[in-house]
Amino acid sequence: MKLKLLTPLILFALLLGSRAVAPAAEAGHVRAFLVLASNERGSSDARLAPYEPTLRRILRFESYKLAGEGSASLAGGKAGVKLGRGHSLELEAEKSDGKGVRLKVNWQDGGRSLMNTGLVLRPGVPAVLGGPANGKGGEVWAVILVAD
């Protein structure tokens, strides 16, 4: 008799537990681009054309060059992305409102943390992280994140 009462409770607890993991599983796929922003006049990298209006609005530089890129699936809740030139991202999906992916982002250069922040990525809407100077003529590193 007690077993009959416990079975629905156990099923309900399992259902609740699976919902707690679901946001990470629904997080999807993230693409990341390492960008070098400069005040040198000239054309920007054509591969960044879809993101150039957002880059210009946020960073306000003259030209942008793609320096590296990578992608990751957030199905497990955590992922790493190697961007090239020693830069990498550690991503952790958090519970979200279902309209986007809430991420903790740790941007590293050669193992040294450059930025540790949180953001919400909406599918197809790029987020831009402005980073440190490159040390060459006022160039600045930036990262573009896009959720698919």
mmCIF file with all atom_site columns, N, CA, C and O in Angstrom, residues 30 91-96 100-106 115-122 125-129 143-147:
data_model
loop_
_atom_site.group_PDB
_atom_site.id
_atom_site.type_symbol
_atom_site.label_atom_id
_atom_site.label_alt_id
_atom_site.label_comp_id
_atom_site.label_asym_id
_atom_site.label_entity_id
_atom_site.label_seq_id
_atom_site.pdbx_PDB_ins_code
_atom_site.Cartn_x
_atom_site.Cartn_y
_atom_site.Cartn_z
_atom_site.occupancy
_atom_site.B_iso_or_equiv
_atom_site.pdbx_formal_charge
_atom_site.auth_seq_id
_atom_site.auth_comp_id
_atom_site.auth_asym_id
_atom_site.auth_atom_id
_atom_site.pdbx_PDB_model_num
ATOM 1   N N  . VAL A 1 30  ? 27.160 27.238 -29.540 1.00 0.00 ? 30  VAL A N  1
ATOM 2   C CA . VAL A 1 30  ? 27.680 28.603 -29.504 1.00 0.00 ? 30  VAL A CA 1
ATOM 3   C C  . VAL A 1 30  ? 28.882 28.705 -30.429 1.00 0.00 ? 30  VAL A C  1
ATOM 4   O O  . VAL A 1 30  ? 29.768 27.858 -30.404 1.00 0.00 ? 30  VAL A O  1
ATOM 5   N N  . LEU A 1 91  ? 32.920 28.184 -21.035 1.00 0.00 ? 91  LEU A N  1
ATOM 6   C CA . LEU A 1 91  ? 31.510 28.553 -21.027 1.00 0.00 ? 91  LEU A CA 1
ATOM 7   C C  . LEU A 1 91  ? 30.734 27.628 -20.104 1.00 0.00 ? 91  LEU A C  1
ATOM 8   O O  . LEU A 1 91  ? 30.976 26.419 -20.090 1.00 0.00 ? 91  LEU A O  1
ATOM 9   N N  . GLU A 1 92  ? 29.814 28.203 -19.355 1.00 0.00 ? 92  GLU A N  1
ATOM 10  C CA . GLU A 1 92  ? 28.947 27.408 -18.493 1.00 0.00 ? 92  GLU A CA 1
ATOM 11  C C  . GLU A 1 92  ? 27.523 27.925 -18.633 1.00 0.00 ? 92  GLU A C  1
ATOM 12  O O  . GLU A 1 92  ? 27.245 29.098 -18.357 1.00 0.00 ? 92  GLU A O  1
ATOM 13  N N  . ALA A 1 93  ? 26.619 27.055 -19.106 1.00 0.00 ? 93  ALA A N  1
ATOM 14  C CA . ALA A 1 93  ? 25.215 27.430 -19.268 1.00 0.00 ? 93  ALA A CA 1
ATOM 15  C C  . ALA A 1 93  ? 24.536 27.390 -17.905 1.00 0.00 ? 93  ALA A C  1
ATOM 16  O O  . ALA A 1 93  ? 24.770 26.494 -17.100 1.00 0.00 ? 93  ALA A O  1
ATOM 17  N N  . GLU A 1 94  ? 23.704 28.400 -17.663 1.00 0.00 ? 94  GLU A N  1
ATOM 18  C CA . GLU A 1 94  ? 22.932 28.484 -16.432 1.00 0.00 ? 94  GLU A CA 1
ATOM 19  C C  . GLU A 1 94  ? 21.452 28.435 -16.782 1.00 0.00 ? 94  GLU A C  1
ATOM 20  O O  . GLU A 1 94  ? 21.069 28.584 -17.934 1.00 0.00 ? 94  GLU A O  1
ATOM 21  N N  . LYS A 1 95  ? 20.631 28.282 -15.780 1.00 0.00 ? 95  LYS A N  1
ATOM 22  C CA . LYS A 1 95  ? 19.193 28.283 -15.979 1.00 0.00 ? 95  LYS A CA 1
ATOM 23  C C  . LYS A 1 95  ? 18.778 29.606 -16.616 1.00 0.00 ? 95  LYS A C  1
ATOM 24  O O  . LYS A 1 95  ? 19.251 30.670 -16.225 1.00 0.00 ? 95  LYS A O  1
ATOM 25  N N  . SER A 1 96  ? 17.911 29.537 -17.628 1.00 0.00 ? 96  SER A N  1
ATOM 26  C CA . SER A 1 96  ? 17.502 30.751 -18.321 1.00 0.00 ? 96  SER A CA 1
ATOM 27  C C  . SER A 1 96  ? 15.985 30.807 -18.438 1.00 0.00 ? 96  SER A C  1
ATOM 28  O O  . SER A 1 96  ? 15.281 29.876 -18.060 1.00 0.00 ? 96  SER A O  1
ATOM 29  N N  . GLY A 1 100 ? 16.672 32.606 -24.386 1.00 0.00 ? 100 GLY A N  1
ATOM 30  C CA . GLY A 1 100 ? 18.076 32.689 -24.734 1.00 0.00 ? 100 GLY A CA 1
ATOM 31  C C  . GLY A 1 100 ? 18.882 31.763 -23.850 1.00 0.00 ? 100 GLY A C  1
ATOM 32  O O  . GLY A 1 100 ? 18.341 31.003 -23.061 1.00 0.00 ? 100 GLY A O  1
ATOM 33  N N  . VAL A 1 101 ? 20.185 31.841 -23.983 1.00 0.00 ? 101 VAL A N  1
ATOM 34  C CA . VAL A 1 101 ? 21.103 31.025 -23.201 1.00 0.00 ? 101 VAL A CA 1
ATOM 35  C C  . VAL A 1 101 ? 21.839 31.943 -22.225 1.00 0.00 ? 101 VAL A C  1
ATOM 36  O O  . VAL A 1 101 ? 22.513 32.882 -22.646 1.00 0.00 ? 101 VAL A O  1
ATOM 37  N N  . ARG A 1 102 ? 21.685 31.694 -20.949 1.00 0.00 ? 102 ARG A N  1
ATOM 38  C CA . ARG A 1 102 ? 22.417 32.458 -19.932 1.00 0.00 ? 102 ARG A CA 1
ATOM 39  C C  . ARG A 1 102 ? 23.757 31.759 -19.741 1.00 0.00 ? 102 ARG A C  1
ATOM 40  O O  . ARG A 1 102 ? 23.805 30.562 -19.468 1.00 0.00 ? 102 ARG A O  1
ATOM 41  N N  . LEU A 1 103 ? 24.848 32.506 -19.938 1.00 0.00 ? 103 LEU A N  1
ATOM 42  C CA . LEU A 1 103 ? 26.191 31.931 -19.883 1.00 0.00 ? 103 LEU A CA 1
ATOM 43  C C  . LEU A 1 103 ? 27.076 32.640 -18.877 1.00 0.00 ? 103 LEU A C  1
ATOM 44  O O  . LEU A 1 103 ? 27.009 33.859 -18.741 1.00 0.00 ? 103 LEU A O  1
ATOM 45  N N  . LYS A 1 104 ? 27.924 31.856 -18.235 1.00 0.00 ? 104 LYS A N  1
ATOM 46  C CA . LYS A 1 104 ? 29.082 32.392 -17.535 1.00 0.00 ? 104 LYS A CA 1
ATOM 47  C C  . LYS A 1 104 ? 30.231 32.223 -18.521 1.00 0.00 ? 104 LYS A C  1
ATOM 48  O O  . LYS A 1 104 ? 30.410 31.155 -19.096 1.00 0.00 ? 104 LYS A O  1
ATOM 49  N N  . VAL A 1 105 ? 30.993 33.280 -18.740 1.00 0.00 ? 105 VAL A N  1
ATOM 50  C CA . VAL A 1 105 ? 32.078 33.253 -19.716 1.00 0.00 ? 105 VAL A CA 1
ATOM 51  C C  . VAL A 1 105 ? 33.378 33.632 -19.023 1.00 0.00 ? 105 VAL A C  1
ATOM 52  O O  . VAL A 1 105 ? 33.456 34.682 -18.382 1.00 0.00 ? 105 VAL A O  1
ATOM 53  N N  . ASN A 1 106 ? 34.389 32.775 -19.153 1.00 0.00 ? 106 ASN A N  1
ATOM 54  C CA . ASN A 1 106 ? 35.730 33.087 -18.669 1.00 0.00 ? 106 ASN A CA 1
ATOM 55  C C  . ASN A 1 106 ? 36.642 33.108 -19.890 1.00 0.00 ? 106 ASN A C  1
ATOM 56  O O  . ASN A 1 106 ? 36.922 32.074 -20.484 1.00 0.00 ? 106 ASN A O  1
ATOM 57  N N  . MET A 1 115 ? 38.804 38.074 -18.661 1.00 0.00 ? 115 MET A N  1
ATOM 58  C CA . MET A 1 115 ? 37.469 38.536 -18.314 1.00 0.00 ? 115 MET A CA 1
ATOM 59  C C  . MET A 1 115 ? 36.649 37.364 -17.803 1.00 0.00 ? 115 MET A C  1
ATOM 60  O O  . MET A 1 115 ? 36.710 36.273 -18.349 1.00 0.00 ? 115 MET A O  1
ATOM 61  N N  . ASN A 1 116 ? 35.886 37.620 -16.764 1.00 0.00 ? 116 ASN A N  1
ATOM 62  C CA . ASN A 1 116 ? 34.973 36.635 -16.203 1.00 0.00 ? 116 ASN A CA 1
ATOM 63  C C  . ASN A 1 116 ? 33.634 37.342 -16.050 1.00 0.00 ? 116 ASN A C  1
ATOM 64  O O  . ASN A 1 116 ? 33.512 38.248 -15.233 1.00 0.00 ? 116 ASN A O  1
ATOM 65  N N  . THR A 1 117 ? 32.641 36.964 -16.875 1.00 0.00 ? 117 THR A N  1
ATOM 66  C CA . THR A 1 117 ? 31.381 37.698 -16.890 1.00 0.00 ? 117 THR A CA 1
ATOM 67  C C  . THR A 1 117 ? 30.219 36.763 -17.168 1.00 0.00 ? 117 THR A C  1
ATOM 68  O O  . THR A 1 117 ? 30.409 35.601 -17.508 1.00 0.00 ? 117 THR A O  1
ATOM 69  N N  . GLY A 1 118 ? 29.037 37.279 -17.043 1.00 0.00 ? 118 GLY A N  1
ATOM 70  C CA . GLY A 1 118 ? 27.828 36.555 -17.383 1.00 0.00 ? 118 GLY A CA 1
ATOM 71  C C  . GLY A 1 118 ? 27.047 37.339 -18.413 1.00 0.00 ? 118 GLY A C  1
ATOM 72  O O  . GLY A 1 118 ? 27.113 38.576 -18.443 1.00 0.00 ? 118 GLY A O  1
ATOM 73  N N  . LEU A 1 119 ? 26.324 36.638 -19.277 1.00 0.00 ? 119 LEU A N  1
ATOM 74  C CA . LEU A 1 119 ? 25.507 37.299 -20.289 1.00 0.00 ? 119 LEU A CA 1
ATOM 75  C C  . LEU A 1 119 ? 24.412 36.359 -20.749 1.00 0.00 ? 119 LEU A C  1
ATOM 76  O O  . LEU A 1 119 ? 24.445 35.170 -20.471 1.00 0.00 ? 119 LEU A O  1
ATOM 77  N N  . VAL A 1 120 ? 23.447 36.922 -21.446 1.00 0.00 ? 120 VAL A N  1
ATOM 78  C CA . VAL A 1 120 ? 22.378 36.128 -22.045 1.00 0.00 ? 120 VAL A CA 1
ATOM 79  C C  . VAL A 1 120 ? 22.515 36.232 -23.554 1.00 0.00 ? 120 VAL A C  1
ATOM 80  O O  . VAL A 1 120 ? 22.537 37.331 -24.105 1.00 0.00 ? 120 VAL A O  1
ATOM 81  N N  . LEU A 1 121 ? 22.625 35.093 -24.190 1.00 0.00 ? 121 LEU A N  1
ATOM 82  C CA . LEU A 1 121 ? 22.706 35.044 -25.656 1.00 0.00 ? 121 LEU A CA 1
ATOM 83  C C  . LEU A 1 121 ? 21.342 34.668 -26.217 1.00 0.00 ? 121 LEU A C  1
ATOM 84  O O  . LEU A 1 121 ? 20.782 33.640 -25.853 1.00 0.00 ? 121 LEU A O  1
ATOM 85  N N  . ARG A 1 122 ? 20.831 35.512 -27.080 1.00 0.00 ? 122 ARG A N  1
ATOM 86  C CA . ARG A 1 122 ? 19.595 35.215 -27.800 1.00 0.00 ? 122 ARG A CA 1
ATOM 87  C C  . ARG A 1 122 ? 19.993 34.577 -29.129 1.00 0.00 ? 122 ARG A C  1
ATOM 88  O O  . ARG A 1 122 ? 20.972 35.004 -29.758 1.00 0.00 ? 122 ARG A O  1
ATOM 89  N N  . VAL A 1 125 ? 21.576 36.523 -32.252 1.00 0.00 ? 125 VAL A N  1
ATOM 90  C CA . VAL A 1 125 ? 21.920 37.900 -31.885 1.00 0.00 ? 125 VAL A CA 1
ATOM 91  C C  . VAL A 1 125 ? 23.327 37.900 -31.279 1.00 0.00 ? 125 VAL A C  1
ATOM 92  O O  . VAL A 1 125 ? 23.554 37.315 -30.231 1.00 0.00 ? 125 VAL A O  1
ATOM 93  N N  . PRO A 1 126 ? 24.296 38.564 -31.950 1.00 0.00 ? 126 PRO A N  1
ATOM 94  C CA . PRO A 1 126 ? 25.672 38.523 -31.451 1.00 0.00 ? 126 PRO A CA 1
ATOM 95  C C  . PRO A 1 126 ? 25.858 39.339 -30.180 1.00 0.00 ? 126 PRO A C  1
ATOM 96  O O  . PRO A 1 126 ? 25.247 40.381 -29.995 1.00 0.00 ? 126 PRO A O  1
ATOM 97  N N  . ALA A 1 127 ? 26.709 38.813 -29.300 1.00 0.00 ? 127 ALA A N  1
ATOM 98  C CA . ALA A 1 127 ? 27.154 39.547 -28.109 1.00 0.00 ? 127 ALA A CA 1
ATOM 99  C C  . ALA A 1 127 ? 28.640 39.832 -28.307 1.00 0.00 ? 127 ALA A C  1
ATOM 100 O O  . ALA A 1 127 ? 29.385 38.973 -28.784 1.00 0.00 ? 127 ALA A O  1
ATOM 101 N N  . VAL A 1 128 ? 29.075 41.028 -27.944 1.00 0.00 ? 128 VAL A N  1
ATOM 102 C CA . VAL A 1 128 ? 30.468 41.422 -28.119 1.00 0.00 ? 128 VAL A CA 1
ATOM 103 C C  . VAL A 1 128 ? 31.094 41.704 -26.774 1.00 0.00 ? 128 VAL A C  1
ATOM 104 O O  . VAL A 1 128 ? 30.546 42.455 -25.968 1.00 0.00 ? 128 VAL A O  1
ATOM 105 N N  . LEU A 1 129 ? 32.249 41.083 -26.537 1.00 0.00 ? 129 LEU A N  1
ATOM 106 C CA . LEU A 1 129 ? 33.040 41.351 -25.338 1.00 0.00 ? 129 LEU A CA 1
ATOM 107 C C  . LEU A 1 129 ? 34.275 42.125 -25.756 1.00 0.00 ? 129 LEU A C  1
ATOM 108 O O  . LEU A 1 129 ? 35.058 41.651 -26.577 1.00 0.00 ? 129 LEU A O  1
ATOM 109 N N  . VAL A 1 143 ? 35.772 39.604 -28.518 1.00 0.00 ? 143 VAL A N  1
ATOM 110 C CA . VAL A 1 143 ? 35.182 38.297 -28.809 1.00 0.00 ? 143 VAL A CA 1
ATOM 111 C C  . VAL A 1 143 ? 33.717 38.502 -29.159 1.00 0.00 ? 143 VAL A C  1
ATOM 112 O O  . VAL A 1 143 ? 33.005 39.250 -28.488 1.00 0.00 ? 143 VAL A O  1
ATOM 113 N N  . ILE A 1 144 ? 33.274 37.842 -30.232 1.00 0.00 ? 144 ILE A N  1
ATOM 114 C CA . ILE A 1 144 ? 31.863 37.815 -30.614 1.00 0.00 ? 144 ILE A CA 1
ATOM 115 C C  . ILE A 1 144 ? 31.336 36.433 -30.263 1.00 0.00 ? 144 ILE A C  1
ATOM 116 O O  . ILE A 1 144 ? 31.958 35.426 -30.628 1.00 0.00 ? 144 ILE A O  1
ATOM 117 N N  . LEU A 1 145 ? 30.205 36.373 -29.580 1.00 0.00 ? 145 LEU A N  1
ATOM 118 C CA . LEU A 1 145 ? 29.542 35.112 -29.255 1.00 0.00 ? 145 LEU A CA 1
ATOM 119 C C  . LEU A 1 145 ? 28.171 35.094 -29.916 1.00 0.00 ? 145 LEU A C  1
ATOM 120 O O  . LEU A 1 145 ? 27.437 36.091 -29.832 1.00 0.00 ? 145 LEU A O  1
ATOM 121 N N  . VAL A 1 146 ? 27.833 33.970 -30.554 1.00 0.00 ? 146 VAL A N  1
ATOM 122 C CA . VAL A 1 146 ? 26.532 33.828 -31.203 1.00 0.00 ? 146 VAL A CA 1
ATOM 123 C C  . VAL A 1 146 ? 25.978 32.443 -30.887 1.00 0.00 ? 146 VAL A C  1
ATOM 124 O O  . VAL A 1 146 ? 26.654 31.433 -31.095 1.00 0.00 ? 146 VAL A O  1
ATOM 125 N N  . ALA A 1 147 ? 24.748 32.402 -30.371 1.00 0.00 ? 147 ALA A N  1
ATOM 126 C CA . ALA A 1 147 ? 24.075 31.130 -30.107 1.00 0.00 ? 147 ALA A CA 1
ATOM 127 C C  . ALA A 1 147 ? 23.268 30.742 -31.332 1.00 0.00 ? 147 ALA A C  1
ATOM 128 O O  . ALA A 1 147 ? 22.595 31.583 -31.945 1.00 0.00 ? 147 ALA A O  1
#
